[in-house]
PDB file of N, CA, C and O in Angstrom:
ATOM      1  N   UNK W   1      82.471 116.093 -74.945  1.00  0.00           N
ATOM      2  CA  UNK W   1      82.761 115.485 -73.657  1.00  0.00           C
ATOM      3  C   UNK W   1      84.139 114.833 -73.730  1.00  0.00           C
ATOM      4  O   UNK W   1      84.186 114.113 -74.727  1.00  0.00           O
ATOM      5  N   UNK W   2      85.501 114.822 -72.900  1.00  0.00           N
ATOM      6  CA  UNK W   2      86.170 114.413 -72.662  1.00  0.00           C
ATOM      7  C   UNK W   2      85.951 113.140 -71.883  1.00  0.00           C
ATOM      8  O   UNK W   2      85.035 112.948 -71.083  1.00  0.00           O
ATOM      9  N   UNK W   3      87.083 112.136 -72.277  1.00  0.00           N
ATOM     10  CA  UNK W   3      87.015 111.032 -71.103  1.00  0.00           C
ATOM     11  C   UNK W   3      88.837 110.445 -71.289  1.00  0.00           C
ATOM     12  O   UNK W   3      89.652 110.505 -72.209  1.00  0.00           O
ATOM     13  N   UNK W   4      88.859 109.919 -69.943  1.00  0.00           N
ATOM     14  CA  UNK W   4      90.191 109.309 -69.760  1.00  0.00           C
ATOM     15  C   UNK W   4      89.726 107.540 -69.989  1.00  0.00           C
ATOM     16  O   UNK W   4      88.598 107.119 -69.729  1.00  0.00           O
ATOM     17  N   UNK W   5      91.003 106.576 -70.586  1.00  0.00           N
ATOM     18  CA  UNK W   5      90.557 105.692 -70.953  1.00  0.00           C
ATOM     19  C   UNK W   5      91.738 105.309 -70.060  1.00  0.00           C
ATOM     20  O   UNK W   5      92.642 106.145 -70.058  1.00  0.00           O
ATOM     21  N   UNK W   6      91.974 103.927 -69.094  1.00  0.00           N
ATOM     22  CA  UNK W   6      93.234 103.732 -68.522  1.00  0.00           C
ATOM     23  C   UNK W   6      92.958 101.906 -68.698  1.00  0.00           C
ATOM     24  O   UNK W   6      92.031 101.162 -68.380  1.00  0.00           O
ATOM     25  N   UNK W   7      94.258 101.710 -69.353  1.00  0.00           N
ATOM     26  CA  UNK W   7      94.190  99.983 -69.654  1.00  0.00           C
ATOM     27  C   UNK W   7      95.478  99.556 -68.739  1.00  0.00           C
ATOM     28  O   UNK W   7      96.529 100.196 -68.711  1.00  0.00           O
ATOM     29  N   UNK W   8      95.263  98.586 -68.134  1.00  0.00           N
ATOM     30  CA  UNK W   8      96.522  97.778 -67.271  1.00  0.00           C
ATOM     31  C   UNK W   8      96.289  95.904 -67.877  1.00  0.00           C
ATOM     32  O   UNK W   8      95.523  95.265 -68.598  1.00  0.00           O
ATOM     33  N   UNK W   9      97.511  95.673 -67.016  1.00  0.00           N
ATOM     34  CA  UNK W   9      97.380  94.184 -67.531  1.00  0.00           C
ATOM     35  C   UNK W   9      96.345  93.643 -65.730  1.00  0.00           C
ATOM     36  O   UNK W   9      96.277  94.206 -64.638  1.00  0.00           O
ATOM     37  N   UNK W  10      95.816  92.512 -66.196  1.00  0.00           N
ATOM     38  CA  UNK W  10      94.875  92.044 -64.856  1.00  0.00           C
ATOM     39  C   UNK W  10      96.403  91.621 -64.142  1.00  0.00           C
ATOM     40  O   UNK W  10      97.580  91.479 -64.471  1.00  0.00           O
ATOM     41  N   UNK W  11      95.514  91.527 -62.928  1.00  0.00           N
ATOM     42  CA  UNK W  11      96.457  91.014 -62.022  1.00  0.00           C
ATOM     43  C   UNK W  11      96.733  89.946 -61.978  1.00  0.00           C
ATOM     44  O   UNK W  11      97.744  89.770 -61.297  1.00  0.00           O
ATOM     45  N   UNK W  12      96.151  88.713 -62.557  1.00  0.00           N
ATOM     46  CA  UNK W  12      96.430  87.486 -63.015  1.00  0.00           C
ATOM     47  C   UNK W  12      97.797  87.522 -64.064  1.00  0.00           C
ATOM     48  O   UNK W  12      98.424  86.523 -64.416  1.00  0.00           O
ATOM     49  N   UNK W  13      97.992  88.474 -64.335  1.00  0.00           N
ATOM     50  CA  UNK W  13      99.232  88.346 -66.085  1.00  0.00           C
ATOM     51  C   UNK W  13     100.303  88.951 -65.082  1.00  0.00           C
ATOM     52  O   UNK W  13     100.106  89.760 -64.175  1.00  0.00           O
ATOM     53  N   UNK W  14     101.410  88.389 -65.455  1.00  0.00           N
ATOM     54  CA  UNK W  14     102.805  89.089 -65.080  1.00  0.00           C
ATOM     55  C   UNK W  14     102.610  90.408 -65.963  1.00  0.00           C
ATOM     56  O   UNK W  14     101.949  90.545 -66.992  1.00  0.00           O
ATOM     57  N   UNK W  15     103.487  91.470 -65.157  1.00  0.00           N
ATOM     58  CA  UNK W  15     103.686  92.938 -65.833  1.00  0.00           C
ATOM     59  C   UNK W  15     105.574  92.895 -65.608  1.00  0.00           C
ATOM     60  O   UNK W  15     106.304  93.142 -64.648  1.00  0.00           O
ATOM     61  N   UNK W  16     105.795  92.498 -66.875  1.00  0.00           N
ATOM     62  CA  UNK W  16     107.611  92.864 -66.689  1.00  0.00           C
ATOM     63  C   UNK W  16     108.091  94.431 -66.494  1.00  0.00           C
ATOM     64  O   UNK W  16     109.012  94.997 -65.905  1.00  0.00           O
ATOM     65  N   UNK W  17     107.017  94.807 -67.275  1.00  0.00           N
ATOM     66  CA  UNK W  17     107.545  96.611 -67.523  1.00  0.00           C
ATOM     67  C   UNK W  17     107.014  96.809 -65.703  1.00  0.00           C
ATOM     68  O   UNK W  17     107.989  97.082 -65.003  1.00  0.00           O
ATOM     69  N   UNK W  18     106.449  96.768 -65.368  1.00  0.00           N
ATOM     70  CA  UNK W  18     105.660  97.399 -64.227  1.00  0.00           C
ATOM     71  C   UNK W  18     107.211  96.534 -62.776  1.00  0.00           C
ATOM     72  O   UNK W  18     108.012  97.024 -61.980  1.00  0.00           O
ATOM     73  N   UNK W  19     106.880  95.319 -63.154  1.00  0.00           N
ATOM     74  CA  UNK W  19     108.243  95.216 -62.499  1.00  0.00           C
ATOM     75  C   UNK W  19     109.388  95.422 -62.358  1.00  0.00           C
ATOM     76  O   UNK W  19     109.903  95.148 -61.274  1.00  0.00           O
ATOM     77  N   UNK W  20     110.307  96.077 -63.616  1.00  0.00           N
ATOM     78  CA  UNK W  20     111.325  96.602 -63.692  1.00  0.00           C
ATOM     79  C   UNK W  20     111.285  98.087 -63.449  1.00  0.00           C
ATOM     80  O   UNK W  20     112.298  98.748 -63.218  1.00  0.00           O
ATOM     81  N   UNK W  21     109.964  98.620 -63.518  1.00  0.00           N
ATOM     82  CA  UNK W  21     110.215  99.962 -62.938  1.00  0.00           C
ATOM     83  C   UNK W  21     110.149  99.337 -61.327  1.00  0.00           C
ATOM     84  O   UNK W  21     111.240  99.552 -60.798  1.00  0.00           O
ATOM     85  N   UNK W  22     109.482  98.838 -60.664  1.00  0.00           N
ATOM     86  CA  UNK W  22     109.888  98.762 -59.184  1.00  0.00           C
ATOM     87  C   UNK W  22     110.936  98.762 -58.966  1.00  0.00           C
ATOM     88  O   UNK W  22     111.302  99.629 -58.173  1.00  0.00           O
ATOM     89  N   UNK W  23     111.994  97.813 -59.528  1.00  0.00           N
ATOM     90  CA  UNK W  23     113.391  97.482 -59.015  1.00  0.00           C
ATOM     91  C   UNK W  23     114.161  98.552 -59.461  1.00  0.00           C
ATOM     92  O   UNK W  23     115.286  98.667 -58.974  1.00  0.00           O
ATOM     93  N   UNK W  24     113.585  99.783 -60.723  1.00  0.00           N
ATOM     94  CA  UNK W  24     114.237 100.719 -60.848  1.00  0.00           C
ATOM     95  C   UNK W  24     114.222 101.901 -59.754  1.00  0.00           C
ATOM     96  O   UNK W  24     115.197 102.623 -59.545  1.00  0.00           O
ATOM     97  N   UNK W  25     113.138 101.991 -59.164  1.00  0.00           N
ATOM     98  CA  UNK W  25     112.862 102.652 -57.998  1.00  0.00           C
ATOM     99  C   UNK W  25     113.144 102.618 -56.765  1.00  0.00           C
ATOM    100  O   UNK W  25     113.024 103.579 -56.005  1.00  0.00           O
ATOM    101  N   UNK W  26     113.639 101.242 -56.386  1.00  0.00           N
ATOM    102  CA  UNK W  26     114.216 100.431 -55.385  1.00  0.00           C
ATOM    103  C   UNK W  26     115.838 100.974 -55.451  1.00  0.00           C
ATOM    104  O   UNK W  26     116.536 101.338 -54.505  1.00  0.00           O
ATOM    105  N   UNK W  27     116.139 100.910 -56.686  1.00  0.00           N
ATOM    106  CA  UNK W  27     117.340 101.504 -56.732  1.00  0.00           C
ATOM    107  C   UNK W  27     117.704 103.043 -56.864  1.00  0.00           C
ATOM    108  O   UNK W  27     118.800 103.341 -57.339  1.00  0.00           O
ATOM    109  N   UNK W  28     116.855 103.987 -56.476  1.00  0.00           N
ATOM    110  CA  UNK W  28     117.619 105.279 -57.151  1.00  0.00           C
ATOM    111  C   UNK W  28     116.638 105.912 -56.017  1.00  0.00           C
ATOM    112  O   UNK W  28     116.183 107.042 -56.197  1.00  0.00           O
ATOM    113  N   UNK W  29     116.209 104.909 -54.436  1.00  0.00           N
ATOM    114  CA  UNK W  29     116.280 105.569 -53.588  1.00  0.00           C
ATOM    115  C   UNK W  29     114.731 105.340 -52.808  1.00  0.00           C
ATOM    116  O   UNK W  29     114.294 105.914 -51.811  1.00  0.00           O
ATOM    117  N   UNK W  30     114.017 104.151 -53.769  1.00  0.00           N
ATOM    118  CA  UNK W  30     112.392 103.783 -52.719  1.00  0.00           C
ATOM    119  C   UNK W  30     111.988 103.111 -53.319  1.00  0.00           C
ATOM    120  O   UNK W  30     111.339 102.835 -54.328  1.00  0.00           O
ATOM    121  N   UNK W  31     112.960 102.575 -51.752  1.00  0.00           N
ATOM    122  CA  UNK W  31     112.759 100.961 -51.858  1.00  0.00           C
ATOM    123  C   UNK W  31     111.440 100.391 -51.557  1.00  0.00           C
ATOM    124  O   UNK W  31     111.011  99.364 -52.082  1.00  0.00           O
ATOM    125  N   UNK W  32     110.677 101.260 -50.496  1.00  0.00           N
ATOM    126  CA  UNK W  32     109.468 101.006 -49.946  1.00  0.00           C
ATOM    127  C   UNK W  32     108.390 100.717 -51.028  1.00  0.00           C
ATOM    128  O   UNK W  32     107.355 100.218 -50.584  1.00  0.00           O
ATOM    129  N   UNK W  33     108.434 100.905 -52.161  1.00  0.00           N
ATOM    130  CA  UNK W  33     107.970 100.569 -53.094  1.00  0.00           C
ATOM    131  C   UNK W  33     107.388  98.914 -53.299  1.00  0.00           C
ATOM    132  O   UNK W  33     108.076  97.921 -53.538  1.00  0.00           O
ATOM    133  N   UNK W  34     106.121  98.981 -53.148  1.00  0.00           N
ATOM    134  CA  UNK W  34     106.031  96.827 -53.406  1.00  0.00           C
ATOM    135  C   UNK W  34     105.742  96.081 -54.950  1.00  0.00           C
ATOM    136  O   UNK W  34     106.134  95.049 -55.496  1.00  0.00           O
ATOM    137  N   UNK W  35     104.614  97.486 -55.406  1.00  0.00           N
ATOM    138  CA  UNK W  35     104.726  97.225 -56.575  1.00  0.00           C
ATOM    139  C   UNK W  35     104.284  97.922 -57.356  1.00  0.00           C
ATOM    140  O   UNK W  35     103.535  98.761 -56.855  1.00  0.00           O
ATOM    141  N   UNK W  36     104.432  98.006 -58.785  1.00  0.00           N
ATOM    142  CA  UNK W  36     104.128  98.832 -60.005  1.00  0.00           C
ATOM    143  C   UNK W  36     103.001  98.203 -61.000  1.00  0.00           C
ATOM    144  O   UNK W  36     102.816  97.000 -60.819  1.00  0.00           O
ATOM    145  N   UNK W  37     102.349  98.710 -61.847  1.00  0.00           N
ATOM    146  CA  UNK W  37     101.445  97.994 -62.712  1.00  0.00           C
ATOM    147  C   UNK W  37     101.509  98.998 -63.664  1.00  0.00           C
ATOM    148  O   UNK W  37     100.905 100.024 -63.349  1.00  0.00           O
ATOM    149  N   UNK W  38     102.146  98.998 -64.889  1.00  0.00           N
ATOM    150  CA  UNK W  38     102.459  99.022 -65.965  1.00  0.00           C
ATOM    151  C   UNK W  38     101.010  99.181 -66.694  1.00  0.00           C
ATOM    152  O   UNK W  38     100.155  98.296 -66.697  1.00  0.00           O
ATOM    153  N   UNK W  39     100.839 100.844 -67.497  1.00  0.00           N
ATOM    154  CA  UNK W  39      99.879 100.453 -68.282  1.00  0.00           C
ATOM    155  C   UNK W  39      99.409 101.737 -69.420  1.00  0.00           C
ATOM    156  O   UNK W  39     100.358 102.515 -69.319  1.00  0.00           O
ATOM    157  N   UNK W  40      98.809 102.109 -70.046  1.00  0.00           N
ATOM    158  CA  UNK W  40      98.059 102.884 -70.927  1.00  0.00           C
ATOM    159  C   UNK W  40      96.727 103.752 -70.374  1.00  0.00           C
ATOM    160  O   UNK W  40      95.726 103.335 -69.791  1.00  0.00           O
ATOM    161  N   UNK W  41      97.207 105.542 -70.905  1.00  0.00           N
ATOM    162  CA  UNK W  41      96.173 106.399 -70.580  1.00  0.00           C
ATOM    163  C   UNK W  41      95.928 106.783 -71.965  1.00  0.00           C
ATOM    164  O   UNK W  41      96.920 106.820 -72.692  1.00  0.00           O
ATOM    165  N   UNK W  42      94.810 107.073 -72.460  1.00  0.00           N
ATOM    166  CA  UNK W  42      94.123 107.555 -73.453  1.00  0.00           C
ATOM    167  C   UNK W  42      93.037 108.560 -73.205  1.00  0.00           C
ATOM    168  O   UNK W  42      91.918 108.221 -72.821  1.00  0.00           O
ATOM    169  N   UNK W  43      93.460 110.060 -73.476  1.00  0.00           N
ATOM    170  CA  UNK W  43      92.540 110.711 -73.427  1.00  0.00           C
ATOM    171  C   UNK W  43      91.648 111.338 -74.841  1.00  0.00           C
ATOM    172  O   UNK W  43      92.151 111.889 -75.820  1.00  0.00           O
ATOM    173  N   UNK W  44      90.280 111.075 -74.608  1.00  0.00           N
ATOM    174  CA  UNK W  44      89.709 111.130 -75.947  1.00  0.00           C
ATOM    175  C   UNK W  44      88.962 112.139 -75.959  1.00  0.00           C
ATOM    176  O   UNK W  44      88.626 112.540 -74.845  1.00  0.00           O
ATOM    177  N   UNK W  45      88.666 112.570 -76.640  1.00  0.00           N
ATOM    178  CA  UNK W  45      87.909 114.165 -76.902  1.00  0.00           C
ATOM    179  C   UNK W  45      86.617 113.621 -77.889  1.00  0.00           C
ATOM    180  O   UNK W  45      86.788 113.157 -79.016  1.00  0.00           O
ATOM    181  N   UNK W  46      84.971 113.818 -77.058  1.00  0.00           N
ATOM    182  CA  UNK W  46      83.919 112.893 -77.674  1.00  0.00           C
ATOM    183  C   UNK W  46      82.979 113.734 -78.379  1.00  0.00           C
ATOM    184  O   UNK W  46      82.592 114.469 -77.470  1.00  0.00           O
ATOM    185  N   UNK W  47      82.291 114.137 -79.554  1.00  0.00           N
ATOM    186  CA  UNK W  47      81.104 114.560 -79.395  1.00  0.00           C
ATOM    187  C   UNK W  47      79.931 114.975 -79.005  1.00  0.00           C
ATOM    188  O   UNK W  47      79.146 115.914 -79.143  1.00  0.00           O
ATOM    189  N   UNK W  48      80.093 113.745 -78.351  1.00  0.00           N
ATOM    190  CA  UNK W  48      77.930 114.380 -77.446  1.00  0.00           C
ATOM    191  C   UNK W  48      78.780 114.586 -76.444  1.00  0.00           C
ATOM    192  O   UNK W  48      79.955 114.652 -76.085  1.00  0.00           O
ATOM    193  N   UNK W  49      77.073 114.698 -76.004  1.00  0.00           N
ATOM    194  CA  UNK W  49      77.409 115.431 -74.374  1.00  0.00           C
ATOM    195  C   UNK W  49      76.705 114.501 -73.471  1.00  0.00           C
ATOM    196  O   UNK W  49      76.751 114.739 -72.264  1.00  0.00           O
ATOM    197  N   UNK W  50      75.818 113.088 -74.065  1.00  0.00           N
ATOM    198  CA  UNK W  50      75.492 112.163 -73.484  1.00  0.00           C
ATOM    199  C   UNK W  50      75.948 111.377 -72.910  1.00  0.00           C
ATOM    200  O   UNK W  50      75.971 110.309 -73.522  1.00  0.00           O
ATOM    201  N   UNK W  51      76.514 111.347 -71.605  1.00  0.00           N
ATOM    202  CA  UNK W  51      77.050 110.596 -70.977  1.00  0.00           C
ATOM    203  C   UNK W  51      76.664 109.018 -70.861  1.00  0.00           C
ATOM    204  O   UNK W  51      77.545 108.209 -70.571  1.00  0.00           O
ATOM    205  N   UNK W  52      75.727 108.728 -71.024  1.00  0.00           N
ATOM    206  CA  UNK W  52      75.396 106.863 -71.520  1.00  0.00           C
ATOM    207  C   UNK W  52      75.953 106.780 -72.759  1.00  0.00           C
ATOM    208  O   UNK W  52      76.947 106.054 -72.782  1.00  0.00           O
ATOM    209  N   UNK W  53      75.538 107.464 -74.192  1.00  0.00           N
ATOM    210  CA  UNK W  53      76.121 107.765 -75.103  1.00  0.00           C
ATOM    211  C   UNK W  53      77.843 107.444 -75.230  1.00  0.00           C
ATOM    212  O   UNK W  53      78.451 106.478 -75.690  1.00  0.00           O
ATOM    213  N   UNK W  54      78.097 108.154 -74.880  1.00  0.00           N
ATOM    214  CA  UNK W  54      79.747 108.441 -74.345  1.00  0.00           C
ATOM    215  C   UNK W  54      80.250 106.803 -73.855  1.00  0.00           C
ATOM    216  O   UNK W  54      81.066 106.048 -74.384  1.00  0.00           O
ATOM    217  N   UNK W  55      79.620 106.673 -72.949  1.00  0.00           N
ATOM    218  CA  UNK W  55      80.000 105.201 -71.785  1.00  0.00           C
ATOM    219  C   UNK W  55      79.994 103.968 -72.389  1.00  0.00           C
ATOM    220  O   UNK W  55      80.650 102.979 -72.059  1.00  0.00           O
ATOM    221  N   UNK W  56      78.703 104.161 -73.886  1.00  0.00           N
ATOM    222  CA  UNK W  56      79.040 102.759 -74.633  1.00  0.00           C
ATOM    223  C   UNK W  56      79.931 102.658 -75.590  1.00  0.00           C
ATOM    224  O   UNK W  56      80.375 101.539 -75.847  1.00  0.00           O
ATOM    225  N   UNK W  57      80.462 104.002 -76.446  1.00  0.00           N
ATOM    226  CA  UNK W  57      81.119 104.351 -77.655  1.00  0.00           C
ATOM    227  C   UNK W  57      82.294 103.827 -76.776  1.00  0.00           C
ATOM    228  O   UNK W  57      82.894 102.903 -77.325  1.00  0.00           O
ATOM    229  N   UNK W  58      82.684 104.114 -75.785  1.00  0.00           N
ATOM    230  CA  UNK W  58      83.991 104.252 -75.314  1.00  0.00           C
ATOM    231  C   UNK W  58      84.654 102.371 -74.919  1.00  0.00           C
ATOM    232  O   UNK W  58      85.725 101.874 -75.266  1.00  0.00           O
ATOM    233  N   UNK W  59      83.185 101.553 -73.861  1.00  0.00           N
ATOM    234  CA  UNK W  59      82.903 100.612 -74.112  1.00  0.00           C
ATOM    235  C   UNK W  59      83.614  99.659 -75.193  1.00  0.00           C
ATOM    236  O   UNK W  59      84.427  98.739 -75.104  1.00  0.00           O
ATOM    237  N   UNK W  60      82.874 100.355 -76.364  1.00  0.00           N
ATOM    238  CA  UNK W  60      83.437  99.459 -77.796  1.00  0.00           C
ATOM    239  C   UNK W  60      84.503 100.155 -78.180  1.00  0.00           C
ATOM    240  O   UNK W  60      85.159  99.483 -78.976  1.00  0.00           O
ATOM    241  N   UNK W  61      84.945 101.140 -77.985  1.00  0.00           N
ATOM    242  CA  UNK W  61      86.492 101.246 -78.091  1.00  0.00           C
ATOM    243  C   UNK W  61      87.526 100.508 -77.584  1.00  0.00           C
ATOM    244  O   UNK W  61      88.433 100.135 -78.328  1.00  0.00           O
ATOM    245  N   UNK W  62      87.511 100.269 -76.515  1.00  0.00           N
ATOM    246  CA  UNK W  62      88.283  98.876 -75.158  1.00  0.00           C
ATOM    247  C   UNK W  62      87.949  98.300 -76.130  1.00  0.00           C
ATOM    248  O   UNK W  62      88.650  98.460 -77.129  1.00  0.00           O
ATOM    249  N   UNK W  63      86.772  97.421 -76.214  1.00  0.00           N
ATOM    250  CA  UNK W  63      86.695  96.078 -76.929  1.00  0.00           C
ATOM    251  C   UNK W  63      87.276  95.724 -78.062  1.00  0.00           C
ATOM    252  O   UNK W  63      87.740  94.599 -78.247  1.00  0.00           O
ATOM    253  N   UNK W  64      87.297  96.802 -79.038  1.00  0.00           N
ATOM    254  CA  UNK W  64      87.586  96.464 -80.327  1.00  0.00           C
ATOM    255  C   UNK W  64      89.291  96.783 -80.436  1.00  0.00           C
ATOM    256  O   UNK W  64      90.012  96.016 -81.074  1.00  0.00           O
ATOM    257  N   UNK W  65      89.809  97.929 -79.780  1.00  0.00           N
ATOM    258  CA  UNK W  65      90.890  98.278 -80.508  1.00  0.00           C
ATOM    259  C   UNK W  65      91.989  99.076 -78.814  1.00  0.00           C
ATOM    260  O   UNK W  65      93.215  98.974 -78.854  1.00  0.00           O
ATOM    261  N   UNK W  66      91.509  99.560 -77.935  1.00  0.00           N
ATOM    262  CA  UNK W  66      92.303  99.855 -77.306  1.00  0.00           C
ATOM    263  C   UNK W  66      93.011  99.012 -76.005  1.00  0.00           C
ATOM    264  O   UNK W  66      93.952  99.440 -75.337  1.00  0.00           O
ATOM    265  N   UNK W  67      92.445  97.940 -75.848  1.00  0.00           N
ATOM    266  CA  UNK W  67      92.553  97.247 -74.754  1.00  0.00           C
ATOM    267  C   UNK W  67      92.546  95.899 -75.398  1.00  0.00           C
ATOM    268  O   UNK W  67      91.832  95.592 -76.353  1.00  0.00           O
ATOM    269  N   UNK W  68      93.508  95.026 -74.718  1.00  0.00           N
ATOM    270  CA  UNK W  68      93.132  93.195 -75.416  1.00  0.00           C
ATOM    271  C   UNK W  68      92.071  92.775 -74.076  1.00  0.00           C
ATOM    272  O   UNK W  68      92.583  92.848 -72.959  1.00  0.00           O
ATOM    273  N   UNK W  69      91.521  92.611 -74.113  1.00  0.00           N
ATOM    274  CA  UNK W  69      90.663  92.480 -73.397  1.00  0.00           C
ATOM    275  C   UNK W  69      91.093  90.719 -72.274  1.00  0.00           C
ATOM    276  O   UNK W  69      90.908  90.560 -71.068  1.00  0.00           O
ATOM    277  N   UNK W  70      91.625  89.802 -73.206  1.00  0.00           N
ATOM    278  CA  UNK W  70      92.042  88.605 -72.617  1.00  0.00           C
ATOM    279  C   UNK W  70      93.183  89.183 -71.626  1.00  0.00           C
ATOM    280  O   UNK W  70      93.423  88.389 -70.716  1.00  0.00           O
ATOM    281  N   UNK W  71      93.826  90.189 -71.589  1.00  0.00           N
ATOM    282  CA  UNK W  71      95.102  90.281 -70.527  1.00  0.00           C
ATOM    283  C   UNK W  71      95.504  91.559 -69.801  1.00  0.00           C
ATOM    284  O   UNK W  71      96.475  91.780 -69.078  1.00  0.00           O
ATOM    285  N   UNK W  72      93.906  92.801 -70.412  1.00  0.00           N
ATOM    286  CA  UNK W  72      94.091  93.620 -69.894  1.00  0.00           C
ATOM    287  C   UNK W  72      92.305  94.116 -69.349  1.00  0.00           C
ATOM    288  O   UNK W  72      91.253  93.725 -69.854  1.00  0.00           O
ATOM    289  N   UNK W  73      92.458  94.896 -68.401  1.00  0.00           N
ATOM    290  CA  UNK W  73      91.484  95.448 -68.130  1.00  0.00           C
ATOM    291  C   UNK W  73      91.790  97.093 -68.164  1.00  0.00           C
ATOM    292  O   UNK W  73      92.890  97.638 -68.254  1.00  0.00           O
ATOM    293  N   UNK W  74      90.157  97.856 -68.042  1.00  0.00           N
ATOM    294  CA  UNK W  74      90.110  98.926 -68.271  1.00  0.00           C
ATOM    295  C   UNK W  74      89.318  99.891 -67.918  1.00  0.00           C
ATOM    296  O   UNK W  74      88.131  99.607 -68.076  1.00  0.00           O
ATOM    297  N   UNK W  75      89.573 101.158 -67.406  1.00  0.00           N
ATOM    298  CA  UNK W  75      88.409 101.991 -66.272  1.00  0.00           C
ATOM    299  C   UNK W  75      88.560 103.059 -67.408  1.00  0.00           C
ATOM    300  O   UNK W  75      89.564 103.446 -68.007  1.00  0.00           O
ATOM    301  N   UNK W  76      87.198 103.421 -67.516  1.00  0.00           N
ATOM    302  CA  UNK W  76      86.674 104.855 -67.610  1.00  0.00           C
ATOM    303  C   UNK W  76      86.127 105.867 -67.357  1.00  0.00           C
ATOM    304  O   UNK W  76      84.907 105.832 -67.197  1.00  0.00           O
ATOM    305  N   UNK W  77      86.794 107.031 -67.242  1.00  0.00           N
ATOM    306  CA  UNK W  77      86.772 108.156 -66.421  1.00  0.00           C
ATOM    307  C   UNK W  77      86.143 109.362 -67.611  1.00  0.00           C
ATOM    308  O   UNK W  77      86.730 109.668 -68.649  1.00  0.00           O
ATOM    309  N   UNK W  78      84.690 109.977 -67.098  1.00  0.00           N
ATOM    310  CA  UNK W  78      84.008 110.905 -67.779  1.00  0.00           C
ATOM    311  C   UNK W  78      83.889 111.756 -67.329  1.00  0.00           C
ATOM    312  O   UNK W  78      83.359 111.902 -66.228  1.00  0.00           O
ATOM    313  N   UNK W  79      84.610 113.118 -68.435  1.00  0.00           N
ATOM    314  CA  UNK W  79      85.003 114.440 -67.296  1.00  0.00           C
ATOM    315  C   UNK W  79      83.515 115.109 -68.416  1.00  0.00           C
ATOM    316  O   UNK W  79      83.047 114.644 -69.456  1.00  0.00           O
ATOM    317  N   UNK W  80      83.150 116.304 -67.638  1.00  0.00           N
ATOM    318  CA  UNK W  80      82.214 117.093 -68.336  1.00  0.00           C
ATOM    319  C   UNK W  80      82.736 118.290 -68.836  1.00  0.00           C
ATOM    320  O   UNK W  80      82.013 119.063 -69.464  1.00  0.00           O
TER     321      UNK W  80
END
């Protein structure tokens, strides 16, 4: 089972990277742009085919090692 792992910073934390791409975009032609959020895709290639299975391994992946959990949050996406 494949899954996409996507970590951002919360919206509570400043994102400098996410803001300097706005103002980079603002400049090289859209401007309409309000804002950016800066962040991490991880696509993982899983064993089973258990999708609960899958949903907690991945779970304790965020927790332990791919995500700080104090300044970022994180969605997971389970392809079949």
């Amino acid at each position: 089972m494949k899954a996409r792992v996507t970590v951002y910073p919360r919206r509570e934390i400043l994102d400098p990277q996410g803001k300097a791409i706005r103002d980079a975009l603002s400049r090289v032609g859209f401007p309409g742009v309000e804002d950016v959020r800066a962040g991490k895709s991880f696509e993982i290639q899983l064993g089973t085919a258990d999708p609960a299975a899958a949903d907690r391994e991945l779970k304790e992946m965020c927790e332990k090692l791919l995500a700080n959990t104090i300044i970022e949050k994180y969605e997971i996406e389970l392809k079949p």
